[in-house]
Tab-separated table of C-alpha atoms and ligand atoms in Angstrom:
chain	number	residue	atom	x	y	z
B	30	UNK	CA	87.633	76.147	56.210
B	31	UNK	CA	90.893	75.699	57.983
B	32	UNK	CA	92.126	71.431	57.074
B	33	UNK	CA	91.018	69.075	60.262
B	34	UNK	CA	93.886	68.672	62.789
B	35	UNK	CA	95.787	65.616	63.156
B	36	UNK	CA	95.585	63.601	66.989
B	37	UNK	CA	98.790	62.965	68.719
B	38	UNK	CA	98.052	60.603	71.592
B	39	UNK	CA	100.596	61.346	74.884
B	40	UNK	CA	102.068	58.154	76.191
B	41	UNK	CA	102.617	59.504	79.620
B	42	UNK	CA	102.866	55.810	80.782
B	43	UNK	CA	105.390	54.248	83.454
B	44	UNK	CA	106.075	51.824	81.262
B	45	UNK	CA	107.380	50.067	78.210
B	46	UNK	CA	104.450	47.680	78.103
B	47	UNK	CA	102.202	49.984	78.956
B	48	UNK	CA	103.406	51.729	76.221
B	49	UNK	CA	103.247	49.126	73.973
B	50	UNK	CA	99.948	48.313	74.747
B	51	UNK	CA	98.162	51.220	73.865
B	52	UNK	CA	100.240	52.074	70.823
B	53	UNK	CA	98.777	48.451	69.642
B	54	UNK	CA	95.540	49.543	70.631
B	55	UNK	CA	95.179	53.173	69.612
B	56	UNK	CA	97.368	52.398	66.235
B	57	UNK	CA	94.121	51.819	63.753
B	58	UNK	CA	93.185	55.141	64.038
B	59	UNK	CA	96.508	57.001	65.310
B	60	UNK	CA	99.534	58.059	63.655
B	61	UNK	CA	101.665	60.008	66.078
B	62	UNK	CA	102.529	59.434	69.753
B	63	UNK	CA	103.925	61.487	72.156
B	64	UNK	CA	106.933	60.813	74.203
B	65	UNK	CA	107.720	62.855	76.961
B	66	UNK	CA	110.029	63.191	79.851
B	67	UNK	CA	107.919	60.461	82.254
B	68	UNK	CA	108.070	57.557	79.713
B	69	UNK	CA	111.622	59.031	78.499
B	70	UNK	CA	112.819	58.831	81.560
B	71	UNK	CA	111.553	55.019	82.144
B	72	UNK	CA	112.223	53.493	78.749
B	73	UNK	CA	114.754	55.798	77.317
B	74	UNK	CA	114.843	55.156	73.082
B	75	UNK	CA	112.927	52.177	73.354
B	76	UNK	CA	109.849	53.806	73.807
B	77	UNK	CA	110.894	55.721	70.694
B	78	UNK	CA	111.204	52.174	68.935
B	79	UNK	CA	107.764	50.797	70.410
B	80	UNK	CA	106.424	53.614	67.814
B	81	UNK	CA	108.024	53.268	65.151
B	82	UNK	CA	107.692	49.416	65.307
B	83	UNK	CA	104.022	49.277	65.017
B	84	UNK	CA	104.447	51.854	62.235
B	85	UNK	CA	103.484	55.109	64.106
B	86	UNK	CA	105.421	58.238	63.982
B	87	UNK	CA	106.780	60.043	67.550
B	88	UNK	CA	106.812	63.630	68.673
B	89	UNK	CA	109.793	63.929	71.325
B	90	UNK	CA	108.409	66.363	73.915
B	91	UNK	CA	111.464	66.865	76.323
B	92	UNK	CA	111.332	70.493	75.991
B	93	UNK	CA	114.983	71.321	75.469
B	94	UNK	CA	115.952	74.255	77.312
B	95	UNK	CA	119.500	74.587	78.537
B	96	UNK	CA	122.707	76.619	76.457
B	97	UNK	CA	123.111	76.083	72.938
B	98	UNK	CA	125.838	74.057	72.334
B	99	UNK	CA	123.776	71.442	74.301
B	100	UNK	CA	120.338	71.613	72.777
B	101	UNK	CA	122.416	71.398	69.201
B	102	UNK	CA	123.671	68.537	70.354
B	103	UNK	CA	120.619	67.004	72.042
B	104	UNK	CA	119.014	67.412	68.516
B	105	UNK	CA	121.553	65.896	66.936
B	106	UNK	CA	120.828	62.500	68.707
B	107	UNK	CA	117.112	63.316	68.747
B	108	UNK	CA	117.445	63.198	64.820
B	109	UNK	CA	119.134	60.001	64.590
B	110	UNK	CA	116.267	57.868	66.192
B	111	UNK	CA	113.909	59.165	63.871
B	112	UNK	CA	111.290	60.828	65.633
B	113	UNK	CA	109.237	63.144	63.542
B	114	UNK	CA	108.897	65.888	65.681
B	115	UNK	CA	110.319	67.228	68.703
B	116	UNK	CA	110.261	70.171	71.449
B	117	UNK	CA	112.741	72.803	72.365
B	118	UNK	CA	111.634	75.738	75.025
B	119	UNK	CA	111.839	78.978	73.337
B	120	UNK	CA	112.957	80.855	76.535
B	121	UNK	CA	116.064	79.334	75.343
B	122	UNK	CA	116.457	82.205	72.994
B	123	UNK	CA	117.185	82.410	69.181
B	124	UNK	CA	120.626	81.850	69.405
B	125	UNK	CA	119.893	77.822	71.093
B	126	UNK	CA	116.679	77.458	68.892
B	127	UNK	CA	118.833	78.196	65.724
B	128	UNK	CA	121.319	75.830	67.011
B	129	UNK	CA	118.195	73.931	67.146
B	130	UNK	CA	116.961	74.329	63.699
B	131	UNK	CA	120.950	73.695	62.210
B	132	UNK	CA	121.030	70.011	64.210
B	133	UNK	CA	118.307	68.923	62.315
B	134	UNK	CA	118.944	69.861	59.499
B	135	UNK	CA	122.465	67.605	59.093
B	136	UNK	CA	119.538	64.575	59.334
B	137	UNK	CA	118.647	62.888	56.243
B	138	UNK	CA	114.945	63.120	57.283
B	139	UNK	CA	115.388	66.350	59.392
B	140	UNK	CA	112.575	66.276	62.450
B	141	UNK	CA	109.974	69.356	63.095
B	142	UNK	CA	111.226	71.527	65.453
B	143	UNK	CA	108.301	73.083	67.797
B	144	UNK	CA	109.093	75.406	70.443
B	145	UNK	CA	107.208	75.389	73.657
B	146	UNK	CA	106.135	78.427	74.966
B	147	UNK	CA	104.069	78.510	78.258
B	148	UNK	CA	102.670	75.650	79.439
B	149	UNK	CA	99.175	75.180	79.912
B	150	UNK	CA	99.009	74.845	83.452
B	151	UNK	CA	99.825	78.573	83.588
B	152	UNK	CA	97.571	81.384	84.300
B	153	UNK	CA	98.313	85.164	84.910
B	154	UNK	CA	99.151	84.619	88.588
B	155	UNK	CA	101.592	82.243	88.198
B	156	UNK	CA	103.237	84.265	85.599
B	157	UNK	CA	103.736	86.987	87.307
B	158	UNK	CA	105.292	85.371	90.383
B	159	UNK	CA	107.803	84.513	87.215
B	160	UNK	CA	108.559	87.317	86.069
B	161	UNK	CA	106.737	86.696	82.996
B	162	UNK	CA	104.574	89.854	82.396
B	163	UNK	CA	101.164	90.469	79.978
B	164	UNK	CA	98.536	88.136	79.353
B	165	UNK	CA	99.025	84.497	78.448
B	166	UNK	CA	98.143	85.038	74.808
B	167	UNK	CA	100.888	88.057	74.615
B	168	UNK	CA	103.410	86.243	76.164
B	169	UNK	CA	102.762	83.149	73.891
B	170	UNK	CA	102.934	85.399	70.793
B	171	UNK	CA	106.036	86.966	71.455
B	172	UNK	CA	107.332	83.615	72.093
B	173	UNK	CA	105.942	82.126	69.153
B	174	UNK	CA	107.437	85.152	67.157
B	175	UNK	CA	110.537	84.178	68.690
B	176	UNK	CA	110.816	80.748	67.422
B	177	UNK	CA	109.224	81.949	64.112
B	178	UNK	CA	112.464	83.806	63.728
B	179	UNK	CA	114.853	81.553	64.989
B	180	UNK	CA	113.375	79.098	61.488
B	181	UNK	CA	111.037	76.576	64.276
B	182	UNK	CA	107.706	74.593	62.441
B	183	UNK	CA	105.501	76.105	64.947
B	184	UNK	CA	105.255	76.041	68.538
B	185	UNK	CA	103.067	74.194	71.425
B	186	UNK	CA	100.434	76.551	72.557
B	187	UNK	CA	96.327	76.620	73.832
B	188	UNK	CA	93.665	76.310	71.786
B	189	UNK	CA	92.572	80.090	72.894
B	190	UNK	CA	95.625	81.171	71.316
B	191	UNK	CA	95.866	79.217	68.152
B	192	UNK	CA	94.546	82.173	65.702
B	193	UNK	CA	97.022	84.859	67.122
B	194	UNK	CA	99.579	82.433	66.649
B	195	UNK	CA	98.692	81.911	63.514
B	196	UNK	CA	97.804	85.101	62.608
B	197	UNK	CA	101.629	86.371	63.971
B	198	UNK	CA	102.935	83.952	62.524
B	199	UNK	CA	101.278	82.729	59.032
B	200	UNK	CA	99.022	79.910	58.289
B	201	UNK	CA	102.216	77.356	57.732
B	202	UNK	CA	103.361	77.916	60.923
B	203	UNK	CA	102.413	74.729	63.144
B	204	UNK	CA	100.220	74.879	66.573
B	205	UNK	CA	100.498	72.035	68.570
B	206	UNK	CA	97.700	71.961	70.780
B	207	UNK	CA	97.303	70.200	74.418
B	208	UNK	CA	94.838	70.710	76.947
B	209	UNK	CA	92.172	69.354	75.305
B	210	UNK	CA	89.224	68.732	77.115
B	211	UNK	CA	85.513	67.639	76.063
B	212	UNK	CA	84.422	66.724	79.467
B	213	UNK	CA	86.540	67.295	83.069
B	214	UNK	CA	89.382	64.877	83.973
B	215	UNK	CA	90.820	63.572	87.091
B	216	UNK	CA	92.681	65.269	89.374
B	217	UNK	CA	93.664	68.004	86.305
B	218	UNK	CA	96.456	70.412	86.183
B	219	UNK	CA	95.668	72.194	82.926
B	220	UNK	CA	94.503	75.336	83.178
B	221	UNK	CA	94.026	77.410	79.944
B	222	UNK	CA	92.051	74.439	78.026
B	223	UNK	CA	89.839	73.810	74.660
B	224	UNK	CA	87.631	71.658	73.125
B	225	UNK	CA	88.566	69.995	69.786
B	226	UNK	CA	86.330	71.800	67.911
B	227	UNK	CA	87.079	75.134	68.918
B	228	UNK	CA	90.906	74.129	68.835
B	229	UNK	CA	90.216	72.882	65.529
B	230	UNK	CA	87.977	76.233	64.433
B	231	UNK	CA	90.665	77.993	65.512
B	232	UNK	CA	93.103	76.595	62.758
B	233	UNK	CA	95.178	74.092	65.407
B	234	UNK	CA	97.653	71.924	63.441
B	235	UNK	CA	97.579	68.865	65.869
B	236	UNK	CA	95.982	68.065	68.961
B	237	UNK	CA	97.596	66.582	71.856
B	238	UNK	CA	95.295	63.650	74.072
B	239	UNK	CA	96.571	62.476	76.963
B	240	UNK	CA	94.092	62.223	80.216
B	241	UNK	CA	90.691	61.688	78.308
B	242	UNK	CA	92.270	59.027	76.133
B	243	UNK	CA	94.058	57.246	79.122
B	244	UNK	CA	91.635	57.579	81.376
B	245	UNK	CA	88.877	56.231	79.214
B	246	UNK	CA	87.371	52.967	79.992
B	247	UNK	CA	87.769	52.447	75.914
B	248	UNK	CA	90.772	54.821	74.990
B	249	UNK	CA	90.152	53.713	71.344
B	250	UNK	CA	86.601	55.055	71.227
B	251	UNK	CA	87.558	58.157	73.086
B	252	UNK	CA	90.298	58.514	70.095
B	253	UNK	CA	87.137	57.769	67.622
B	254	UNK	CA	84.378	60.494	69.954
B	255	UNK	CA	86.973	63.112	69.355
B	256	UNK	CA	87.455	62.280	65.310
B	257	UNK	CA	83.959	61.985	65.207
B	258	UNK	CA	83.247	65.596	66.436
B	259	UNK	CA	85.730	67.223	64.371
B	260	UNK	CA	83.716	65.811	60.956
D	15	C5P	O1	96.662	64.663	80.065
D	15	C5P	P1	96.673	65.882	79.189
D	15	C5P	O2	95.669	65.791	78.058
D	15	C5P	O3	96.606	67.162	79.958
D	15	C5P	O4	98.113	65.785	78.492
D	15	C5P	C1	98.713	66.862	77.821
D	15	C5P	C2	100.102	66.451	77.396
D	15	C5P	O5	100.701	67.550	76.729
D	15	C5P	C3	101.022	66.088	78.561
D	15	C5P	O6	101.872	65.048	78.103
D	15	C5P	C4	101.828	67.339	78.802
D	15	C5P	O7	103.135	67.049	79.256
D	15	C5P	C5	101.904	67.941	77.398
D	15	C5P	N1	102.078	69.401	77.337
D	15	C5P	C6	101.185	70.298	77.923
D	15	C5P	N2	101.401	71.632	77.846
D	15	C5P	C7	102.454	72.126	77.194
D	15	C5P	C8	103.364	71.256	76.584
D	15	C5P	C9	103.120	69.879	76.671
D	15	C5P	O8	100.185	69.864	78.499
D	15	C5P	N3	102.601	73.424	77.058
């Protein structure tokens, strides 16, 4: 029976009370919150702070993806606020995801690196007008083998491809799961979804919530449905 994965709530809010308020809210029964490039972008390191003030712990999903000396460096200051966790894209290669891996480790408390491999808006269609040939599963696992090289924690991926991952990979390395969906959401983008029991069935090392928790009328008891149906 693979362990129950942990809930990472996305704070893809405009702003830093916003922010603040859910973290207050959600905080009883969350631990990590994710910051990506929307709140990033609005709040810069405070929203970082927010987190960690109300004694949560952040994953830092701004997808790093540009040439290595960069990313290393990116890391580098990524490390020093603390965060936990934090994305680099592996289309960046191994060369910039080792970089990667050798800026965090000159922190004291060196953050998770996960590598993001195809989004999960993407479908087959929209892969091949990139370039990017196979199925989504075989071009996630040859990505994820990638950043298993290259010395990542794991990598972001769906919950339909969580046990090739892992079973490419090893049980240790981490899936990070979004796209999570129990019931339809508003004006949705994602396309290759799961539900948290099937992500979690599947051996899924975190699940990211964003949409059905923010959207709730009561995000905390949407936080609470999900826990409850992964018991
Ligand atoms: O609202 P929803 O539950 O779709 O939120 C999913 C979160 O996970 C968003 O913040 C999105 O940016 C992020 N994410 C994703 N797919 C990836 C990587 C990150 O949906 N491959």
């Amino acid at each position: 029976m693979p362990r129950l994965p942990e809930l990472i709530v996305a704070l893809d809010v405009q702003t830093r009370a916003e922010a603040e308020r859910l973290v207050r809210l959600l905080r009883p029964a969350v631990r990590f919150f994710k910051v990506g490039p929307v709140l990033f972008t609005a709040c810069g390191p405070d929203a970082v702070r927010i987190v960690h003030d109300h004694g949560g712990q952040v994953f830092l999903d701004l997808k790093f993806f540009d040439i290595p000396r960069t990313v290393e460096e990116a890391v580098r200051q990524a490390a020093r606020l603390g965060v936990t966790m934090l994305t680099v894209h592996t289309l960046g290669g191994v060369e910039m995801m080792g970089r990667a891996v050798r800026a965090a480790h000159t922190s004291p408390s060196p953050p998770r690196l996960i590598g993001v491999t195809l989004p999960t808006h993407m479908e087959e269609a929209e892969m091949r007008a990139a370039g990017i040939e196979g199925r989504p599963h075989e071009a996630v696992v040859r990505l994820a083998r990638l950043a298993h090289r290259a010395g990542l924690h794991g990598v972001v991926c769906a919950a339909p491809e969580v046990a090739a991952v892992k079973e490419t990979c090893g049980p240790e390395f981490l899936t990070v799961v979004p796209g999570i969906r129990s019931q339809p959401v508003q004006d949705d983008d994602q396309a290759r979804t799961g539900d948290p029991s099937s992500a979690a069935g599947a051996g899924a090392d975190y699940l990211v919530l964003g949409r059905p928790v923010l959207q709730a009328q009561d995000p905390l008891g949407a936080v609470r449905g999900v826990l409850g149906a992964l018991r």
